[in-house]
mmCIF file with all atom_site columns, C-alpha atoms in Angstrom:
data_model
loop_
_atom_site.group_PDB
_atom_site.id
_atom_site.type_symbol
_atom_site.label_atom_id
_atom_site.label_alt_id
_atom_site.label_comp_id
_atom_site.label_asym_id
_atom_site.label_entity_id
_atom_site.label_seq_id
_atom_site.pdbx_PDB_ins_code
_atom_site.Cartn_x
_atom_site.Cartn_y
_atom_site.Cartn_z
_atom_site.occupancy
_atom_site.B_iso_or_equiv
_atom_site.pdbx_formal_charge
_atom_site.auth_seq_id
_atom_site.auth_comp_id
_atom_site.auth_asym_id
_atom_site.auth_atom_id
_atom_site.pdbx_PDB_model_num
ATOM 1   C CA . UNK A 1 1   ? 70.995  100.281 97.519  1.00 36.00 ? 62  UNK A CA 1
ATOM 2   C CA . UNK A 1 2   ? 73.675  102.483 99.136  1.00 45.00 ? 63  UNK A CA 1
ATOM 3   C CA . UNK A 1 3   ? 74.573  105.723 97.402  1.00 45.00 ? 64  UNK A CA 1
ATOM 4   C CA . UNK A 1 4   ? 77.982  105.759 95.741  1.00 48.00 ? 65  UNK A CA 1
ATOM 5   C CA . UNK A 1 5   ? 78.989  108.726 97.887  1.00 56.00 ? 66  UNK A CA 1
ATOM 6   C CA . UNK A 1 6   ? 78.667  106.704 101.105 1.00 64.00 ? 67  UNK A CA 1
ATOM 7   C CA . UNK A 1 7   ? 81.883  105.984 103.041 1.00 69.00 ? 68  UNK A CA 1
ATOM 8   C CA . UNK A 1 8   ? 82.552  102.386 101.866 1.00 74.00 ? 69  UNK A CA 1
ATOM 9   C CA . UNK A 1 9   ? 82.319  103.471 98.243  1.00 81.00 ? 70  UNK A CA 1
ATOM 10  C CA . UNK A 1 10  ? 84.513  106.515 98.854  1.00 81.00 ? 71  UNK A CA 1
ATOM 11  C CA . UNK A 1 11  ? 87.140  104.251 100.430 1.00 85.00 ? 72  UNK A CA 1
ATOM 12  C CA . UNK A 1 12  ? 86.953  101.806 97.511  1.00 88.00 ? 73  UNK A CA 1
ATOM 13  C CA . UNK A 1 13  ? 87.275  104.578 94.936  1.00 91.00 ? 74  UNK A CA 1
ATOM 14  C CA . UNK A 1 14  ? 90.171  106.080 96.871  1.00 90.00 ? 75  UNK A CA 1
ATOM 15  C CA . UNK A 1 15  ? 91.971  102.730 96.975  1.00 93.00 ? 76  UNK A CA 1
ATOM 16  C CA . UNK A 1 16  ? 91.450  102.248 93.227  1.00 94.00 ? 77  UNK A CA 1
ATOM 17  C CA . UNK A 1 17  ? 92.900  105.688 92.518  1.00 93.00 ? 78  UNK A CA 1
ATOM 18  C CA . UNK A 1 18  ? 95.829  104.989 94.852  1.00 93.00 ? 79  UNK A CA 1
ATOM 19  C CA . UNK A 1 19  ? 96.674  101.816 92.945  1.00 92.00 ? 80  UNK A CA 1
ATOM 20  C CA . UNK A 1 20  ? 96.682  103.882 89.741  1.00 92.00 ? 81  UNK A CA 1
ATOM 21  C CA . UNK A 1 21  ? 99.092  106.323 91.441  1.00 91.00 ? 82  UNK A CA 1
ATOM 22  C CA . UNK A 1 22  ? 96.525  109.118 91.126  1.00 93.00 ? 83  UNK A CA 1
ATOM 23  C CA . UNK A 1 23  ? 97.616  110.256 94.536  1.00 93.00 ? 84  UNK A CA 1
ATOM 24  C CA . UNK A 1 24  ? 96.014  113.698 94.726  1.00 94.00 ? 85  UNK A CA 1
ATOM 25  C CA . UNK A 1 25  ? 92.580  112.400 93.742  1.00 95.00 ? 86  UNK A CA 1
ATOM 26  C CA . UNK A 1 26  ? 92.928  109.414 96.064  1.00 95.00 ? 87  UNK A CA 1
ATOM 27  C CA . UNK A 1 27  ? 93.974  111.625 98.979  1.00 95.00 ? 88  UNK A CA 1
ATOM 28  C CA . UNK A 1 28  ? 90.976  113.898 98.450  1.00 94.00 ? 89  UNK A CA 1
ATOM 29  C CA . UNK A 1 29  ? 88.508  110.994 98.581  1.00 92.00 ? 90  UNK A CA 1
ATOM 30  C CA . UNK A 1 30  ? 90.182  109.250 101.499 1.00 95.00 ? 91  UNK A CA 1
ATOM 31  C CA . UNK A 1 31  ? 90.268  112.492 103.510 1.00 94.00 ? 92  UNK A CA 1
ATOM 32  C CA . UNK A 1 32  ? 86.487  112.242 103.949 1.00 92.00 ? 93  UNK A CA 1
ATOM 33  C CA . UNK A 1 33  ? 86.014  112.518 107.757 1.00 93.00 ? 94  UNK A CA 1
ATOM 34  C CA . UNK A 1 34  ? 83.356  109.802 107.591 1.00 92.00 ? 95  UNK A CA 1
ATOM 35  C CA . UNK A 1 35  ? 86.240  107.390 106.970 1.00 93.00 ? 96  UNK A CA 1
ATOM 36  C CA . UNK A 1 36  ? 88.084  108.295 110.169 1.00 92.00 ? 97  UNK A CA 1
ATOM 37  C CA . UNK A 1 37  ? 86.835  105.159 111.942 1.00 92.00 ? 98  UNK A CA 1
ATOM 38  C CA . UNK A 1 38  ? 87.380  102.902 108.934 1.00 91.00 ? 99  UNK A CA 1
ATOM 39  C CA . UNK A 1 39  ? 90.607  100.979 109.628 1.00 92.00 ? 100 UNK A CA 1
ATOM 40  C CA . UNK A 1 40  ? 91.054  99.885  106.029 1.00 92.00 ? 101 UNK A CA 1
ATOM 41  C CA . UNK A 1 41  ? 90.692  103.493 104.869 1.00 94.00 ? 102 UNK A CA 1
ATOM 42  C CA . UNK A 1 42  ? 93.476  104.413 107.300 1.00 95.00 ? 103 UNK A CA 1
ATOM 43  C CA . UNK A 1 43  ? 95.702  101.838 105.603 1.00 96.00 ? 104 UNK A CA 1
ATOM 44  C CA . UNK A 1 44  ? 95.008  103.404 102.231 1.00 96.00 ? 105 UNK A CA 1
ATOM 45  C CA . UNK A 1 45  ? 95.631  106.881 103.596 1.00 97.00 ? 106 UNK A CA 1
ATOM 46  C CA . UNK A 1 46  ? 99.033  105.598 104.674 1.00 97.00 ? 107 UNK A CA 1
ATOM 47  C CA . UNK A 1 47  ? 99.599  104.040 101.249 1.00 97.00 ? 108 UNK A CA 1
ATOM 48  C CA . UNK A 1 48  ? 98.860  107.341 99.501  1.00 97.00 ? 109 UNK A CA 1
ATOM 49  C CA . UNK A 1 49  ? 100.980 109.362 101.951 1.00 96.00 ? 110 UNK A CA 1
ATOM 50  C CA . UNK A 1 50  ? 103.913 107.022 101.267 1.00 96.00 ? 111 UNK A CA 1
ATOM 51  C CA . UNK A 1 51  ? 103.376 107.408 97.512  1.00 93.00 ? 112 UNK A CA 1
ATOM 52  C CA . UNK A 1 52  ? 103.571 111.164 97.977  1.00 92.00 ? 113 UNK A CA 1
ATOM 53  C CA . UNK A 1 53  ? 106.806 110.881 99.961  1.00 91.00 ? 114 UNK A CA 1
ATOM 54  C CA . UNK A 1 54  ? 105.309 111.904 103.320 1.00 95.00 ? 115 UNK A CA 1
ATOM 55  C CA . UNK A 1 55  ? 106.539 108.941 105.330 1.00 96.00 ? 116 UNK A CA 1
ATOM 56  C CA . UNK A 1 56  ? 105.899 110.519 108.724 1.00 97.00 ? 117 UNK A CA 1
ATOM 57  C CA . UNK A 1 57  ? 102.238 110.958 107.859 1.00 97.00 ? 118 UNK A CA 1
ATOM 58  C CA . UNK A 1 58  ? 102.162 107.464 106.355 1.00 97.00 ? 119 UNK A CA 1
ATOM 59  C CA . UNK A 1 59  ? 103.415 106.042 109.638 1.00 97.00 ? 120 UNK A CA 1
ATOM 60  C CA . UNK A 1 60  ? 100.692 107.919 111.513 1.00 97.00 ? 121 UNK A CA 1
ATOM 61  C CA . UNK A 1 61  ? 98.005  106.399 109.325 1.00 97.00 ? 122 UNK A CA 1
ATOM 62  C CA . UNK A 1 62  ? 99.473  102.896 109.523 1.00 96.00 ? 123 UNK A CA 1
ATOM 63  C CA . UNK A 1 63  ? 99.486  103.193 113.316 1.00 95.00 ? 124 UNK A CA 1
ATOM 64  C CA . UNK A 1 64  ? 95.868  104.386 113.278 1.00 94.00 ? 125 UNK A CA 1
ATOM 65  C CA . UNK A 1 65  ? 94.916  101.352 111.180 1.00 93.00 ? 126 UNK A CA 1
ATOM 66  C CA . UNK A 1 66  ? 96.432  99.067  113.795 1.00 88.00 ? 127 UNK A CA 1
ATOM 67  C CA . UNK A 1 67  ? 96.702  96.225  111.288 1.00 77.00 ? 128 UNK A CA 1
ATOM 68  C CA . UNK A 1 68  ? 98.619  94.958  108.307 1.00 83.00 ? 129 UNK A CA 1
ATOM 69  C CA . UNK A 1 69  ? 97.121  94.643  104.844 1.00 90.00 ? 130 UNK A CA 1
ATOM 70  C CA . UNK A 1 70  ? 94.274  92.103  105.033 1.00 90.00 ? 131 UNK A CA 1
ATOM 71  C CA . UNK A 1 71  ? 94.967  88.495  104.060 1.00 90.00 ? 132 UNK A CA 1
ATOM 72  C CA . UNK A 1 72  ? 92.328  88.886  101.360 1.00 92.00 ? 133 UNK A CA 1
ATOM 73  C CA . UNK A 1 73  ? 94.585  91.283  99.449  1.00 94.00 ? 134 UNK A CA 1
ATOM 74  C CA . UNK A 1 74  ? 96.707  89.807  96.629  1.00 95.00 ? 135 UNK A CA 1
ATOM 75  C CA . UNK A 1 75  ? 100.232 88.824  97.773  1.00 94.00 ? 136 UNK A CA 1
ATOM 76  C CA . UNK A 1 76  ? 101.873 91.489  95.603  1.00 95.00 ? 137 UNK A CA 1
ATOM 77  C CA . UNK A 1 77  ? 99.749  94.212  97.208  1.00 95.00 ? 138 UNK A CA 1
ATOM 78  C CA . UNK A 1 78  ? 100.441 92.903  100.700 1.00 95.00 ? 139 UNK A CA 1
ATOM 79  C CA . UNK A 1 79  ? 104.162 93.037  99.942  1.00 96.00 ? 140 UNK A CA 1
ATOM 80  C CA . UNK A 1 80  ? 103.818 96.613  98.701  1.00 96.00 ? 141 UNK A CA 1
ATOM 81  C CA . UNK A 1 81  ? 102.024 97.641  101.888 1.00 97.00 ? 142 UNK A CA 1
ATOM 82  C CA . UNK A 1 82  ? 104.738 95.935  103.926 1.00 96.00 ? 143 UNK A CA 1
ATOM 83  C CA . UNK A 1 83  ? 107.527 97.753  102.112 1.00 97.00 ? 144 UNK A CA 1
ATOM 84  C CA . UNK A 1 84  ? 105.802 101.102 102.603 1.00 97.00 ? 145 UNK A CA 1
ATOM 85  C CA . UNK A 1 85  ? 105.281 100.356 106.294 1.00 97.00 ? 146 UNK A CA 1
ATOM 86  C CA . UNK A 1 86  ? 108.964 99.442  106.661 1.00 97.00 ? 147 UNK A CA 1
ATOM 87  C CA . UNK A 1 87  ? 110.048 102.645 104.924 1.00 97.00 ? 148 UNK A CA 1
ATOM 88  C CA . UNK A 1 88  ? 107.733 104.659 107.186 1.00 97.00 ? 149 UNK A CA 1
ATOM 89  C CA . UNK A 1 89  ? 109.119 103.038 110.351 1.00 98.00 ? 150 UNK A CA 1
ATOM 90  C CA . UNK A 1 90  ? 112.666 103.832 109.242 1.00 98.00 ? 151 UNK A CA 1
ATOM 91  C CA . UNK A 1 91  ? 111.678 107.430 108.550 1.00 97.00 ? 152 UNK A CA 1
ATOM 92  C CA . UNK A 1 92  ? 110.489 107.902 112.142 1.00 97.00 ? 153 UNK A CA 1
ATOM 93  C CA . UNK A 1 93  ? 113.446 105.905 113.575 1.00 97.00 ? 154 UNK A CA 1
ATOM 94  C CA . UNK A 1 94  ? 111.207 103.171 115.022 1.00 97.00 ? 155 UNK A CA 1
ATOM 95  C CA . UNK A 1 95  ? 113.987 100.651 114.597 1.00 97.00 ? 156 UNK A CA 1
ATOM 96  C CA . UNK A 1 96  ? 112.436 97.862  116.670 1.00 97.00 ? 157 UNK A CA 1
ATOM 97  C CA . UNK A 1 97  ? 109.262 97.812  114.588 1.00 96.00 ? 158 UNK A CA 1
ATOM 98  C CA . UNK A 1 98  ? 111.274 98.184  111.402 1.00 97.00 ? 159 UNK A CA 1
ATOM 99  C CA . UNK A 1 99  ? 113.221 95.032  112.275 1.00 97.00 ? 160 UNK A CA 1
ATOM 100 C CA . UNK A 1 100 ? 110.012 93.114  112.891 1.00 96.00 ? 161 UNK A CA 1
ATOM 101 C CA . UNK A 1 101 ? 108.505 94.224  109.587 1.00 96.00 ? 162 UNK A CA 1
ATOM 102 C CA . UNK A 1 102 ? 111.720 93.443  107.689 1.00 97.00 ? 163 UNK A CA 1
ATOM 103 C CA . UNK A 1 103 ? 111.782 89.929  109.175 1.00 96.00 ? 164 UNK A CA 1
ATOM 104 C CA . UNK A 1 104 ? 108.159 89.333  108.143 1.00 95.00 ? 165 UNK A CA 1
ATOM 105 C CA . UNK A 1 105 ? 108.792 90.659  104.647 1.00 96.00 ? 166 UNK A CA 1
ATOM 106 C CA . UNK A 1 106 ? 111.807 88.375  104.240 1.00 96.00 ? 167 UNK A CA 1
ATOM 107 C CA . UNK A 1 107 ? 109.384 85.433  104.451 1.00 94.00 ? 168 UNK A CA 1
ATOM 108 C CA . UNK A 1 108 ? 107.240 86.887  101.656 1.00 93.00 ? 169 UNK A CA 1
ATOM 109 C CA . UNK A 1 109 ? 109.788 88.470  99.305  1.00 94.00 ? 170 UNK A CA 1
ATOM 110 C CA . UNK A 1 110 ? 112.197 86.154  97.513  1.00 90.00 ? 171 UNK A CA 1
ATOM 111 C CA . UNK A 1 111 ? 113.103 87.788  94.205  1.00 90.00 ? 172 UNK A CA 1
ATOM 112 C CA . UNK A 1 112 ? 112.324 90.485  91.667  1.00 91.00 ? 173 UNK A CA 1
ATOM 113 C CA . UNK A 1 113 ? 111.937 94.237  92.226  1.00 93.00 ? 174 UNK A CA 1
ATOM 114 C CA . UNK A 1 114 ? 110.419 93.722  95.684  1.00 96.00 ? 175 UNK A CA 1
ATOM 115 C CA . UNK A 1 115 ? 113.603 91.927  96.764  1.00 96.00 ? 176 UNK A CA 1
ATOM 116 C CA . UNK A 1 116 ? 115.622 94.933  95.633  1.00 97.00 ? 177 UNK A CA 1
ATOM 117 C CA . UNK A 1 117 ? 113.379 97.275  97.586  1.00 97.00 ? 178 UNK A CA 1
ATOM 118 C CA . UNK A 1 118 ? 113.571 95.112  100.688 1.00 98.00 ? 179 UNK A CA 1
ATOM 119 C CA . UNK A 1 119 ? 117.350 94.743  100.528 1.00 98.00 ? 180 UNK A CA 1
ATOM 120 C CA . UNK A 1 120 ? 117.779 98.501  100.050 1.00 98.00 ? 181 UNK A CA 1
ATOM 121 C CA . UNK A 1 121 ? 115.613 99.187  103.106 1.00 98.00 ? 182 UNK A CA 1
ATOM 122 C CA . UNK A 1 122 ? 117.414 96.482  105.072 1.00 98.00 ? 183 UNK A CA 1
ATOM 123 C CA . UNK A 1 123 ? 120.614 98.338  104.209 1.00 98.00 ? 184 UNK A CA 1
ATOM 124 C CA . UNK A 1 124 ? 119.089 101.503 105.666 1.00 98.00 ? 185 UNK A CA 1
ATOM 125 C CA . UNK A 1 125 ? 118.124 99.531  108.752 1.00 98.00 ? 186 UNK A CA 1
ATOM 126 C CA . UNK A 1 126 ? 121.678 98.203  109.156 1.00 98.00 ? 187 UNK A CA 1
ATOM 127 C CA . UNK A 1 127 ? 123.003 101.752 108.830 1.00 97.00 ? 188 UNK A CA 1
ATOM 128 C CA . UNK A 1 128 ? 120.649 102.911 111.589 1.00 97.00 ? 189 UNK A CA 1
ATOM 129 C CA . UNK A 1 129 ? 121.976 100.085 113.769 1.00 97.00 ? 190 UNK A CA 1
ATOM 130 C CA . UNK A 1 130 ? 125.560 101.188 113.101 1.00 96.00 ? 191 UNK A CA 1
ATOM 131 C CA . UNK A 1 131 ? 126.358 98.114  111.009 1.00 97.00 ? 192 UNK A CA 1
ATOM 132 C CA . UNK A 1 132 ? 127.814 100.062 108.098 1.00 96.00 ? 193 UNK A CA 1
ATOM 133 C CA . UNK A 1 133 ? 129.691 97.171  106.498 1.00 96.00 ? 194 UNK A CA 1
ATOM 134 C CA . UNK A 1 134 ? 126.492 95.149  106.266 1.00 97.00 ? 195 UNK A CA 1
ATOM 135 C CA . UNK A 1 135 ? 124.613 98.205  104.992 1.00 98.00 ? 196 UNK A CA 1
ATOM 136 C CA . UNK A 1 136 ? 127.216 98.774  102.268 1.00 97.00 ? 197 UNK A CA 1
ATOM 137 C CA . UNK A 1 137 ? 127.112 95.107  101.260 1.00 98.00 ? 198 UNK A CA 1
ATOM 138 C CA . UNK A 1 138 ? 123.330 95.205  100.846 1.00 98.00 ? 199 UNK A CA 1
ATOM 139 C CA . UNK A 1 139 ? 123.421 98.480  98.893  1.00 98.00 ? 200 UNK A CA 1
ATOM 140 C CA . UNK A 1 140 ? 126.184 97.149  96.628  1.00 98.00 ? 201 UNK A CA 1
ATOM 141 C CA . UNK A 1 141 ? 124.150 94.020  95.897  1.00 97.00 ? 202 UNK A CA 1
ATOM 142 C CA . UNK A 1 142 ? 121.063 96.070  95.032  1.00 97.00 ? 203 UNK A CA 1
ATOM 143 C CA . UNK A 1 143 ? 122.970 98.556  92.875  1.00 97.00 ? 204 UNK A CA 1
ATOM 144 C CA . UNK A 1 144 ? 124.734 95.766  90.971  1.00 96.00 ? 205 UNK A CA 1
ATOM 145 C CA . UNK A 1 145 ? 121.429 94.046  90.106  1.00 94.00 ? 206 UNK A CA 1
ATOM 146 C CA . UNK A 1 146 ? 120.204 97.212  88.327  1.00 93.00 ? 207 UNK A CA 1
ATOM 147 C CA . UNK A 1 147 ? 116.545 96.510  89.130  1.00 92.00 ? 208 UNK A CA 1
ATOM 148 C CA . UNK A 1 148 ? 114.228 99.485  89.312  1.00 92.00 ? 209 UNK A CA 1
ATOM 149 C CA . UNK A 1 149 ? 113.068 101.149 91.447  1.00 92.00 ? 210 UNK A CA 1
ATOM 150 C CA . UNK A 1 150 ? 115.613 100.192 94.117  1.00 96.00 ? 211 UNK A CA 1
ATOM 151 C CA . UNK A 1 151 ? 119.029 100.397 92.475  1.00 96.00 ? 212 UNK A CA 1
ATOM 152 C CA . UNK A 1 152 ? 119.204 104.215 92.032  1.00 96.00 ? 213 UNK A CA 1
ATOM 153 C CA . UNK A 1 153 ? 118.352 104.612 95.723  1.00 96.00 ? 214 UNK A CA 1
ATOM 154 C CA . UNK A 1 154 ? 121.055 102.120 96.671  1.00 98.00 ? 215 UNK A CA 1
ATOM 155 C CA . UNK A 1 155 ? 123.596 103.878 94.435  1.00 97.00 ? 216 UNK A CA 1
ATOM 156 C CA . UNK A 1 156 ? 122.729 107.204 96.065  1.00 97.00 ? 217 UNK A CA 1
ATOM 157 C CA . UNK A 1 157 ? 123.191 105.679 99.512  1.00 97.00 ? 218 UNK A CA 1
ATOM 158 C CA . UNK A 1 158 ? 126.614 104.364 98.471  1.00 98.00 ? 219 UNK A CA 1
ATOM 159 C CA . UNK A 1 159 ? 127.654 107.775 97.141  1.00 98.00 ? 220 UNK A CA 1
ATOM 160 C CA . UNK A 1 160 ? 126.508 109.554 100.306 1.00 97.00 ? 221 UNK A CA 1
ATOM 161 C CA . UNK A 1 161 ? 128.251 107.030 102.547 1.00 96.00 ? 222 UNK A CA 1
ATOM 162 C CA . UNK A 1 162 ? 131.415 107.189 100.468 1.00 96.00 ? 223 UNK A CA 1
ATOM 163 C CA . UNK A 1 163 ? 131.552 110.963 100.780 1.00 97.00 ? 224 UNK A CA 1
ATOM 164 C CA . UNK A 1 164 ? 130.781 110.815 104.517 1.00 95.00 ? 225 UNK A CA 1
ATOM 165 C CA . UNK A 1 165 ? 133.615 108.343 105.158 1.00 93.00 ? 226 UNK A CA 1
ATOM 166 C CA . UNK A 1 166 ? 135.969 110.061 102.669 1.00 95.00 ? 227 UNK A CA 1
ATOM 167 C CA . UNK A 1 167 ? 136.390 106.805 100.737 1.00 95.00 ? 228 UNK A CA 1
ATOM 168 C CA . UNK A 1 168 ? 134.913 108.524 97.665  1.00 97.00 ? 229 UNK A CA 1
ATOM 169 C CA . UNK A 1 169 ? 136.381 111.754 96.317  1.00 97.00 ? 230 UNK A CA 1
ATOM 170 C CA . UNK A 1 170 ? 134.110 114.583 95.069  1.00 97.00 ? 231 UNK A CA 1
ATOM 171 C CA . UNK A 1 171 ? 135.228 114.043 91.473  1.00 97.00 ? 232 UNK A CA 1
ATOM 172 C CA . UNK A 1 172 ? 134.255 110.371 91.643  1.00 97.00 ? 233 UNK A CA 1
ATOM 173 C CA . UNK A 1 173 ? 130.927 111.250 93.227  1.00 98.00 ? 234 UNK A CA 1
ATOM 174 C CA . UNK A 1 174 ? 130.225 113.768 90.456  1.00 97.00 ? 235 UNK A CA 1
ATOM 175 C CA . UNK A 1 175 ? 130.900 111.146 87.790  1.00 97.00 ? 236 UNK A CA 1
ATOM 176 C CA . UNK A 1 176 ? 128.477 108.693 89.421  1.00 97.00 ? 237 UNK A CA 1
ATOM 177 C CA . UNK A 1 177 ? 125.808 111.326 90.055  1.00 97.00 ? 238 UNK A CA 1
ATOM 178 C CA . UNK A 1 178 ? 125.951 112.460 86.415  1.00 95.00 ? 239 UNK A CA 1
ATOM 179 C CA . UNK A 1 179 ? 125.004 108.922 85.391  1.00 93.00 ? 240 UNK A CA 1
ATOM 180 C CA . UNK A 1 180 ? 122.375 108.616 88.107  1.00 93.00 ? 241 UNK A CA 1
ATOM 181 C CA . UNK A 1 181 ? 120.548 111.852 87.284  1.00 90.00 ? 242 UNK A CA 1
ATOM 182 C CA . UNK A 1 182 ? 119.090 110.366 84.089  1.00 88.00 ? 243 UNK A CA 1
ATOM 183 C CA . UNK A 1 183 ? 118.016 107.047 85.581  1.00 89.00 ? 244 UNK A CA 1
ATOM 184 C CA . UNK A 1 184 ? 115.250 108.177 87.938  1.00 82.00 ? 245 UNK A CA 1
ATOM 185 C CA . UNK A 1 185 ? 113.215 111.318 87.394  1.00 83.00 ? 246 UNK A CA 1
ATOM 186 C CA . UNK A 1 186 ? 110.559 113.407 89.062  1.00 78.00 ? 247 UNK A CA 1
ATOM 187 C CA . UNK A 1 187 ? 110.680 112.753 92.804  1.00 83.00 ? 248 UNK A CA 1
ATOM 188 C CA . UNK A 1 188 ? 112.713 113.384 95.939  1.00 88.00 ? 249 UNK A CA 1
ATOM 189 C CA . UNK A 1 189 ? 115.594 111.195 94.743  1.00 92.00 ? 250 UNK A CA 1
ATOM 190 C CA . UNK A 1 190 ? 116.140 113.299 91.623  1.00 92.00 ? 251 UNK A CA 1
ATOM 191 C CA . UNK A 1 191 ? 116.038 116.415 93.768  1.00 93.00 ? 252 UNK A CA 1
ATOM 192 C CA . UNK A 1 192 ? 118.713 115.007 96.095  1.00 94.00 ? 253 UNK A CA 1
ATOM 193 C CA . UNK A 1 193 ? 120.880 114.006 93.134  1.00 96.00 ? 254 UNK A CA 1
ATOM 194 C CA . UNK A 1 194 ? 120.700 117.496 91.625  1.00 96.00 ? 255 UNK A CA 1
ATOM 195 C CA . UNK A 1 195 ? 121.312 119.227 94.961  1.00 96.00 ? 256 UNK A CA 1
ATOM 196 C CA . UNK A 1 196 ? 124.387 117.135 95.664  1.00 97.00 ? 257 UNK A CA 1
ATOM 197 C CA . UNK A 1 197 ? 125.666 117.477 92.111  1.00 96.00 ? 258 UNK A CA 1
ATOM 198 C CA . UNK A 1 198 ? 125.385 121.271 92.239  1.00 96.00 ? 259 UNK A CA 1
ATOM 199 C CA . UNK A 1 199 ? 127.118 121.458 95.623  1.00 97.00 ? 260 UNK A CA 1
ATOM 200 C CA . UNK A 1 200 ? 129.965 119.158 94.580  1.00 98.00 ? 261 UNK A CA 1
ATOM 201 C CA . UNK A 1 201 ? 130.572 121.012 91.324  1.00 97.00 ? 262 UNK A CA 1
ATOM 202 C CA . UNK A 1 202 ? 130.889 124.259 93.259  1.00 97.00 ? 263 UNK A CA 1
ATOM 203 C CA . UNK A 1 203 ? 133.144 122.515 95.773  1.00 96.00 ? 264 UNK A CA 1
ATOM 204 C CA . UNK A 1 204 ? 135.606 121.400 93.081  1.00 96.00 ? 265 UNK A CA 1
ATOM 205 C CA . UNK A 1 205 ? 135.576 124.830 91.460  1.00 97.00 ? 266 UNK A CA 1
ATOM 206 C CA . UNK A 1 206 ? 133.336 124.142 88.472  1.00 96.00 ? 267 UNK A CA 1
ATOM 207 C CA . UNK A 1 207 ? 131.084 127.109 89.126  1.00 96.00 ? 268 UNK A CA 1
ATOM 208 C CA . UNK A 1 208 ? 129.446 127.050 85.690  1.00 97.00 ? 269 UNK A CA 1
ATOM 209 C CA . UNK A 1 209 ? 128.293 123.448 86.074  1.00 96.00 ? 270 UNK A CA 1
ATOM 210 C CA . UNK A 1 210 ? 127.181 124.062 89.656  1.00 95.00 ? 271 UNK A CA 1
ATOM 211 C CA . UNK A 1 211 ? 125.082 127.097 88.770  1.00 95.00 ? 272 UNK A CA 1
ATOM 212 C CA . UNK A 1 212 ? 123.607 125.370 85.717  1.00 95.00 ? 273 UNK A CA 1
ATOM 213 C CA . UNK A 1 213 ? 122.515 122.446 87.897  1.00 95.00 ? 274 UNK A CA 1
ATOM 214 C CA . UNK A 1 214 ? 120.964 124.834 90.410  1.00 94.00 ? 275 UNK A CA 1
ATOM 215 C CA . UNK A 1 215 ? 119.007 126.437 87.557  1.00 95.00 ? 276 UNK A CA 1
ATOM 216 C CA . UNK A 1 216 ? 117.770 123.006 86.500  1.00 93.00 ? 277 UNK A CA 1
ATOM 217 C CA . UNK A 1 217 ? 116.795 122.332 90.092  1.00 92.00 ? 278 UNK A CA 1
ATOM 218 C CA . UNK A 1 218 ? 114.866 125.614 90.187  1.00 92.00 ? 279 UNK A CA 1
ATOM 219 C CA . UNK A 1 219 ? 112.946 124.595 87.070  1.00 93.00 ? 280 UNK A CA 1
ATOM 220 C CA . UNK A 1 220 ? 112.111 121.068 88.197  1.00 90.00 ? 281 UNK A CA 1
ATOM 221 C CA . UNK A 1 221 ? 111.625 121.722 91.929  1.00 88.00 ? 282 UNK A CA 1
ATOM 222 C CA . UNK A 1 222 ? 110.763 125.427 92.291  1.00 85.00 ? 283 UNK A CA 1
ATOM 223 C CA . UNK A 1 223 ? 109.701 125.077 95.937  1.00 74.00 ? 284 UNK A CA 1
ATOM 224 C CA . UNK A 1 224 ? 113.039 123.764 97.197  1.00 64.00 ? 285 UNK A CA 1
ATOM 225 C CA . UNK A 1 225 ? 115.149 126.202 99.298  1.00 64.00 ? 286 UNK A CA 1
ATOM 226 C CA . UNK A 1 226 ? 118.148 125.605 97.018  1.00 57.00 ? 287 UNK A CA 1
ATOM 227 C CA . UNK A 1 227 ? 116.067 126.494 93.974  1.00 53.00 ? 288 UNK A CA 1
ATOM 228 C CA . UNK A 1 228 ? 114.822 129.699 95.569  1.00 55.00 ? 289 UNK A CA 1
ATOM 229 C CA . UNK A 1 229 ? 118.391 130.692 96.445  1.00 57.00 ? 290 UNK A CA 1
ATOM 230 C CA . UNK A 1 230 ? 119.500 129.966 92.888  1.00 54.00 ? 291 UNK A CA 1
ATOM 231 C CA . UNK A 1 231 ? 116.961 132.364 91.470  1.00 51.00 ? 292 UNK A CA 1
ATOM 232 C CA . UNK A 1 232 ? 117.514 135.191 93.978  1.00 52.00 ? 293 UNK A CA 1
#
C-alpha cells in the first residue's frame, strides 16, 4: 500500500484543504516538487493561488495544467474553477482567452451566486474591451441583486468608474463606500475600500475622518504602503 506521504496523497490532501479554504496549509502541501509533473496538482495550485488573491500566479499554474477541471469533478466545483480561471485571465489581460472562458461558463452558469460572479467578471471583460456602457449595465445588475460575494465587487467597480468619469462626486462616493466597508471584510476588496475612503475624506477636507481611516487600514493591513505611511 502506498505511503500517505507519496505525491498522489499529498495532492489529494492539498485539494481537500483548498476546498476548506485552508490556503496556507494547502499551498505548503501542493508545493511539494514531486507534484510538478502532476497536471491535476497544478490545477489545485492555481485554485489556491486564486484564493490567496495572487491571480498572476494562478494563471501560471492553470497554464501549466493545460486543462480545465476534469469532467469527473462536481458541476459546482467545475464552475468555481472556471470562474477563477476567468479572473486570472483578466488579471493578466489575456482578453481573448477570457472571452472564450466566459462563453463556456455562460453555458454552465444560469443563476445563483455563480451567476453574480460571472456577470461581474463579464463586466470587467467589457471594460477591458472599451464597452463601458455594457460593463456598467452588468455591474448595476449584479449590485442590485445583492448576492454575495459578487455585489460588493460590482458596487466598488461602479464607484471607481463613476469617479473616473466624474459622474459621481467625492461626497457621493464616500457615502457609498461607508456602507460598503461593513459588507465585505478581510481581503483585498476591504483594503481598496478603506484606501479610497481615506483618500476621498482627505480630498474633501475631512482630515480627521481620513486619518482615522488610515489608522484602521494600518491595523487591518499593516503591510500596505498606505498603512506604513499612516504610522510614520
